[in-house]
């Protein structure tokens, strides 16, 4: 558990509001992790709340089983390698298309 920087959270929220007011379609994506989180991280929980209030689509892949414990997809526990990035990109694009009914 840790305390979030309230200034950074306000800046993030304000940035999203500015995007919406300018007519930009916004989508927030959280990339996968190599290690499974047993509880939701504070920052992810806060992002989820902010996006929900602002009616912004949030795709959270933190605990996606496609990636957890698959060392061949990561350079280190926090960063996907080229193979992992390509797979993640295909998954995200597929989910965006499905959620927005795009073919």
JSON list of C-alpha atoms in Angstrom, two decimals:
[
{"chain": "A", "resi": 1, "resn": "UNK", "atom": "CA", "xyz": [0.00, 0.00, 0.00]},
{"chain": "A", "resi": 2, "resn": "UNK", "atom": "CA", "xyz": [1.23, 3.47, -0.82]},
{"chain": "A", "resi": 3, "resn": "UNK", "atom": "CA", "xyz": [-0.10, 6.99, -1.03]},
{"chain": "A", "resi": 4, "resn": "UNK", "atom": "CA", "xyz": [-0.74, 8.42, -4.48]},
{"chain": "A", "resi": 5, "resn": "UNK", "atom": "CA", "xyz": [0.44, 11.87, -5.45]},
{"chain": "A", "resi": 6, "resn": "UNK", "atom": "CA", "xyz": [-2.79, 13.89, -5.44]},
{"chain": "A", "resi": 7, "resn": "UNK", "atom": "CA", "xyz": [-1.33, 16.53, -7.76]},
{"chain": "A", "resi": 8, "resn": "UNK", "atom": "CA", "xyz": [-0.46, 13.90, -10.38]},
{"chain": "A", "resi": 9, "resn": "UNK", "atom": "CA", "xyz": [-3.92, 12.36, -10.07]},
{"chain": "A", "resi": 10, "resn": "UNK", "atom": "CA", "xyz": [-5.55, 15.78, -10.59]},
{"chain": "A", "resi": 11, "resn": "UNK", "atom": "CA", "xyz": [-3.33, 16.40, -13.63]},
{"chain": "A", "resi": 12, "resn": "UNK", "atom": "CA", "xyz": [-4.30, 13.01, -15.08]},
{"chain": "A", "resi": 13, "resn": "UNK", "atom": "CA", "xyz": [-7.99, 13.68, -14.51]},
{"chain": "A", "resi": 14, "resn": "UNK", "atom": "CA", "xyz": [-7.71, 17.18, -15.96]},
{"chain": "A", "resi": 15, "resn": "UNK", "atom": "CA", "xyz": [-5.87, 15.83, -19.02]},
{"chain": "A", "resi": 16, "resn": "UNK", "atom": "CA", "xyz": [-8.68, 13.35, -19.67]},
{"chain": "A", "resi": 17, "resn": "UNK", "atom": "CA", "xyz": [-11.29, 16.12, -19.27]},
{"chain": "A", "resi": 18, "resn": "UNK", "atom": "CA", "xyz": [-9.38, 18.34, -21.73]},
{"chain": "A", "resi": 19, "resn": "UNK", "atom": "CA", "xyz": [-9.28, 15.51, -24.26]},
{"chain": "A", "resi": 20, "resn": "UNK", "atom": "CA", "xyz": [-13.02, 14.90, -23.93]},
{"chain": "A", "resi": 21, "resn": "UNK", "atom": "CA", "xyz": [-13.87, 18.60, -24.20]},
{"chain": "A", "resi": 22, "resn": "UNK", "atom": "CA", "xyz": [-11.76, 18.91, -27.35]},
{"chain": "A", "resi": 23, "resn": "UNK", "atom": "CA", "xyz": [-13.71, 16.05, -28.96]},
{"chain": "A", "resi": 24, "resn": "UNK", "atom": "CA", "xyz": [-10.96, 13.47, -28.70]},
{"chain": "A", "resi": 25, "resn": "UNK", "atom": "CA", "xyz": [-12.02, 9.87, -28.20]},
{"chain": "A", "resi": 26, "resn": "UNK", "atom": "CA", "xyz": [-10.22, 8.61, -25.12]},
{"chain": "A", "resi": 27, "resn": "UNK", "atom": "CA", "xyz": [-9.30, 5.10, -24.09]},
{"chain": "A", "resi": 28, "resn": "UNK", "atom": "CA", "xyz": [-7.09, 4.26, -21.12]},
{"chain": "A", "resi": 29, "resn": "UNK", "atom": "CA", "xyz": [-5.13, 1.00, -21.26]},
{"chain": "A", "resi": 30, "resn": "UNK", "atom": "CA", "xyz": [-3.12, -0.65, -18.50]},
{"chain": "A", "resi": 31, "resn": "UNK", "atom": "CA", "xyz": [-0.54, -3.09, -19.84]},
{"chain": "A", "resi": 32, "resn": "UNK", "atom": "CA", "xyz": [-0.02, -6.62, -18.53]},
{"chain": "A", "resi": 33, "resn": "UNK", "atom": "CA", "xyz": [2.32, -7.64, -15.79]},
{"chain": "A", "resi": 34, "resn": "UNK", "atom": "CA", "xyz": [4.51, -10.71, -15.61]},
{"chain": "A", "resi": 35, "resn": "UNK", "atom": "CA", "xyz": [3.54, -11.37, -11.99]},
{"chain": "A", "resi": 36, "resn": "UNK", "atom": "CA", "xyz": [-0.11, -11.70, -10.92]},
{"chain": "A", "resi": 37, "resn": "UNK", "atom": "CA", "xyz": [-1.32, -9.03, -8.52]},
{"chain": "A", "resi": 38, "resn": "UNK", "atom": "CA", "xyz": [-3.24, -10.55, -5.63]},
{"chain": "A", "resi": 39, "resn": "UNK", "atom": "CA", "xyz": [-5.06, -7.27, -5.01]},
{"chain": "A", "resi": 40, "resn": "UNK", "atom": "CA", "xyz": [-5.78, -4.25, -7.16]},
{"chain": "A", "resi": 41, "resn": "UNK", "atom": "CA", "xyz": [-2.95, -1.71, -7.08]},
{"chain": "A", "resi": 42, "resn": "UNK", "atom": "CA", "xyz": [-3.82, 1.74, -5.65]},
{"chain": "A", "resi": 43, "resn": "UNK", "atom": "CA", "xyz": [-2.96, 3.55, -8.87]},
{"chain": "A", "resi": 44, "resn": "UNK", "atom": "CA", "xyz": [-5.01, 1.17, -11.02]},
{"chain": "A", "resi": 45, "resn": "UNK", "atom": "CA", "xyz": [-7.96, 1.44, -8.66]},
{"chain": "A", "resi": 46, "resn": "UNK", "atom": "CA", "xyz": [-7.77, 5.24, -8.81]},
{"chain": "A", "resi": 47, "resn": "UNK", "atom": "CA", "xyz": [-7.53, 5.24, -12.61]},
{"chain": "A", "resi": 48, "resn": "UNK", "atom": "CA", "xyz": [-10.52, 2.93, -12.75]},
{"chain": "A", "resi": 49, "resn": "UNK", "atom": "CA", "xyz": [-12.56, 5.34, -10.59]},
{"chain": "A", "resi": 50, "resn": "UNK", "atom": "CA", "xyz": [-11.54, 8.39, -12.63]},
{"chain": "A", "resi": 51, "resn": "UNK", "atom": "CA", "xyz": [-12.38, 6.73, -15.95]},
{"chain": "A", "resi": 52, "resn": "UNK", "atom": "CA", "xyz": [-15.70, 5.49, -14.60]},
{"chain": "A", "resi": 53, "resn": "UNK", "atom": "CA", "xyz": [-16.71, 8.99, -13.42]},
{"chain": "A", "resi": 54, "resn": "UNK", "atom": "CA", "xyz": [-15.68, 10.49, -16.77]},
{"chain": "A", "resi": 55, "resn": "UNK", "atom": "CA", "xyz": [-17.33, 7.66, -18.75]},
{"chain": "A", "resi": 56, "resn": "UNK", "atom": "CA", "xyz": [-14.03, 6.67, -20.39]},
{"chain": "A", "resi": 57, "resn": "UNK", "atom": "CA", "xyz": [-13.32, 3.14, -21.50]},
{"chain": "A", "resi": 58, "resn": "UNK", "atom": "CA", "xyz": [-10.61, 1.50, -19.35]},
{"chain": "A", "resi": 59, "resn": "UNK", "atom": "CA", "xyz": [-8.96, -1.71, -20.46]},
{"chain": "A", "resi": 60, "resn": "UNK", "atom": "CA", "xyz": [-6.99, -3.27, -17.63]},
{"chain": "A", "resi": 61, "resn": "UNK", "atom": "CA", "xyz": [-4.71, -6.12, -18.66]},
{"chain": "A", "resi": 62, "resn": "UNK", "atom": "CA", "xyz": [-2.69, -6.21, -15.44]},
{"chain": "A", "resi": 63, "resn": "UNK", "atom": "CA", "xyz": [-3.68, -9.76, -14.54]},
{"chain": "A", "resi": 64, "resn": "UNK", "atom": "CA", "xyz": [-4.31, -11.06, -18.06]},
{"chain": "A", "resi": 65, "resn": "UNK", "atom": "CA", "xyz": [-3.52, -14.78, -17.99]},
{"chain": "A", "resi": 66, "resn": "UNK", "atom": "CA", "xyz": [-2.18, -14.63, -21.55]},
{"chain": "A", "resi": 67, "resn": "UNK", "atom": "CA", "xyz": [0.88, -12.85, -20.12]},
{"chain": "A", "resi": 68, "resn": "UNK", "atom": "CA", "xyz": [1.26, -13.85, -16.46]},
{"chain": "A", "resi": 69, "resn": "UNK", "atom": "CA", "xyz": [4.33, -16.03, -15.88]},
{"chain": "A", "resi": 70, "resn": "UNK", "atom": "CA", "xyz": [5.17, -16.15, -19.60]},
{"chain": "A", "resi": 71, "resn": "UNK", "atom": "CA", "xyz": [8.79, -15.03, -19.48]},
{"chain": "A", "resi": 72, "resn": "UNK", "atom": "CA", "xyz": [9.09, -15.37, -23.27]},
{"chain": "A", "resi": 73, "resn": "UNK", "atom": "CA", "xyz": [6.84, -12.27, -23.59]},
{"chain": "A", "resi": 74, "resn": "UNK", "atom": "CA", "xyz": [8.80, -9.98, -21.23]},
{"chain": "A", "resi": 75, "resn": "UNK", "atom": "CA", "xyz": [12.18, -8.25, -21.11]},
{"chain": "A", "resi": 76, "resn": "UNK", "atom": "CA", "xyz": [11.73, -7.84, -17.35]},
{"chain": "A", "resi": 77, "resn": "UNK", "atom": "CA", "xyz": [8.73, -8.15, -14.96]},
{"chain": "A", "resi": 78, "resn": "UNK", "atom": "CA", "xyz": [7.35, -4.75, -16.00]},
{"chain": "A", "resi": 79, "resn": "UNK", "atom": "CA", "xyz": [8.16, -4.51, -19.70]},
{"chain": "A", "resi": 80, "resn": "UNK", "atom": "CA", "xyz": [6.95, -6.58, -22.62]},
{"chain": "A", "resi": 81, "resn": "UNK", "atom": "CA", "xyz": [9.49, -7.60, -25.24]},
{"chain": "A", "resi": 82, "resn": "UNK", "atom": "CA", "xyz": [8.84, -7.31, -29.00]},
{"chain": "A", "resi": 83, "resn": "UNK", "atom": "CA", "xyz": [6.91, -10.60, -29.15]},
{"chain": "A", "resi": 84, "resn": "UNK", "atom": "CA", "xyz": [4.82, -9.64, -26.09]},
{"chain": "A", "resi": 85, "resn": "UNK", "atom": "CA", "xyz": [4.19, -6.14, -27.44]},
{"chain": "A", "resi": 86, "resn": "UNK", "atom": "CA", "xyz": [2.97, -7.47, -30.76]},
{"chain": "A", "resi": 87, "resn": "UNK", "atom": "CA", "xyz": [0.63, -9.93, -29.05]},
{"chain": "A", "resi": 88, "resn": "UNK", "atom": "CA", "xyz": [-0.62, -7.26, -26.65]},
{"chain": "A", "resi": 89, "resn": "UNK", "atom": "CA", "xyz": [-1.26, -4.84, -29.51]},
{"chain": "A", "resi": 90, "resn": "UNK", "atom": "CA", "xyz": [-3.32, -7.43, -31.40]},
{"chain": "A", "resi": 91, "resn": "UNK", "atom": "CA", "xyz": [-5.36, -8.20, -28.26]},
{"chain": "A", "resi": 92, "resn": "UNK", "atom": "CA", "xyz": [-6.01, -4.52, -27.51]},
{"chain": "A", "resi": 93, "resn": "UNK", "atom": "CA", "xyz": [-7.02, -3.74, -31.10]},
{"chain": "A", "resi": 94, "resn": "UNK", "atom": "CA", "xyz": [-9.33, -6.76, -31.12]},
{"chain": "A", "resi": 95, "resn": "UNK", "atom": "CA", "xyz": [-11.01, -5.72, -27.88]},
{"chain": "A", "resi": 96, "resn": "UNK", "atom": "CA", "xyz": [-11.38, -2.10, -28.99]},
{"chain": "A", "resi": 97, "resn": "UNK", "atom": "CA", "xyz": [-13.01, -3.26, -32.22]},
{"chain": "A", "resi": 98, "resn": "UNK", "atom": "CA", "xyz": [-15.30, -5.68, -30.37]},
{"chain": "A", "resi": 99, "resn": "UNK", "atom": "CA", "xyz": [-16.35, -3.16, -27.70]},
{"chain": "A", "resi": 100, "resn": "UNK", "atom": "CA", "xyz": [-16.98, -0.47, -30.32]},
{"chain": "A", "resi": 101, "resn": "UNK", "atom": "CA", "xyz": [-18.51, -2.86, -32.87]},
{"chain": "A", "resi": 102, "resn": "UNK", "atom": "CA", "xyz": [-15.85, -2.15, -35.50]},
{"chain": "A", "resi": 103, "resn": "UNK", "atom": "CA", "xyz": [-14.96, -4.78, -38.08]}
]
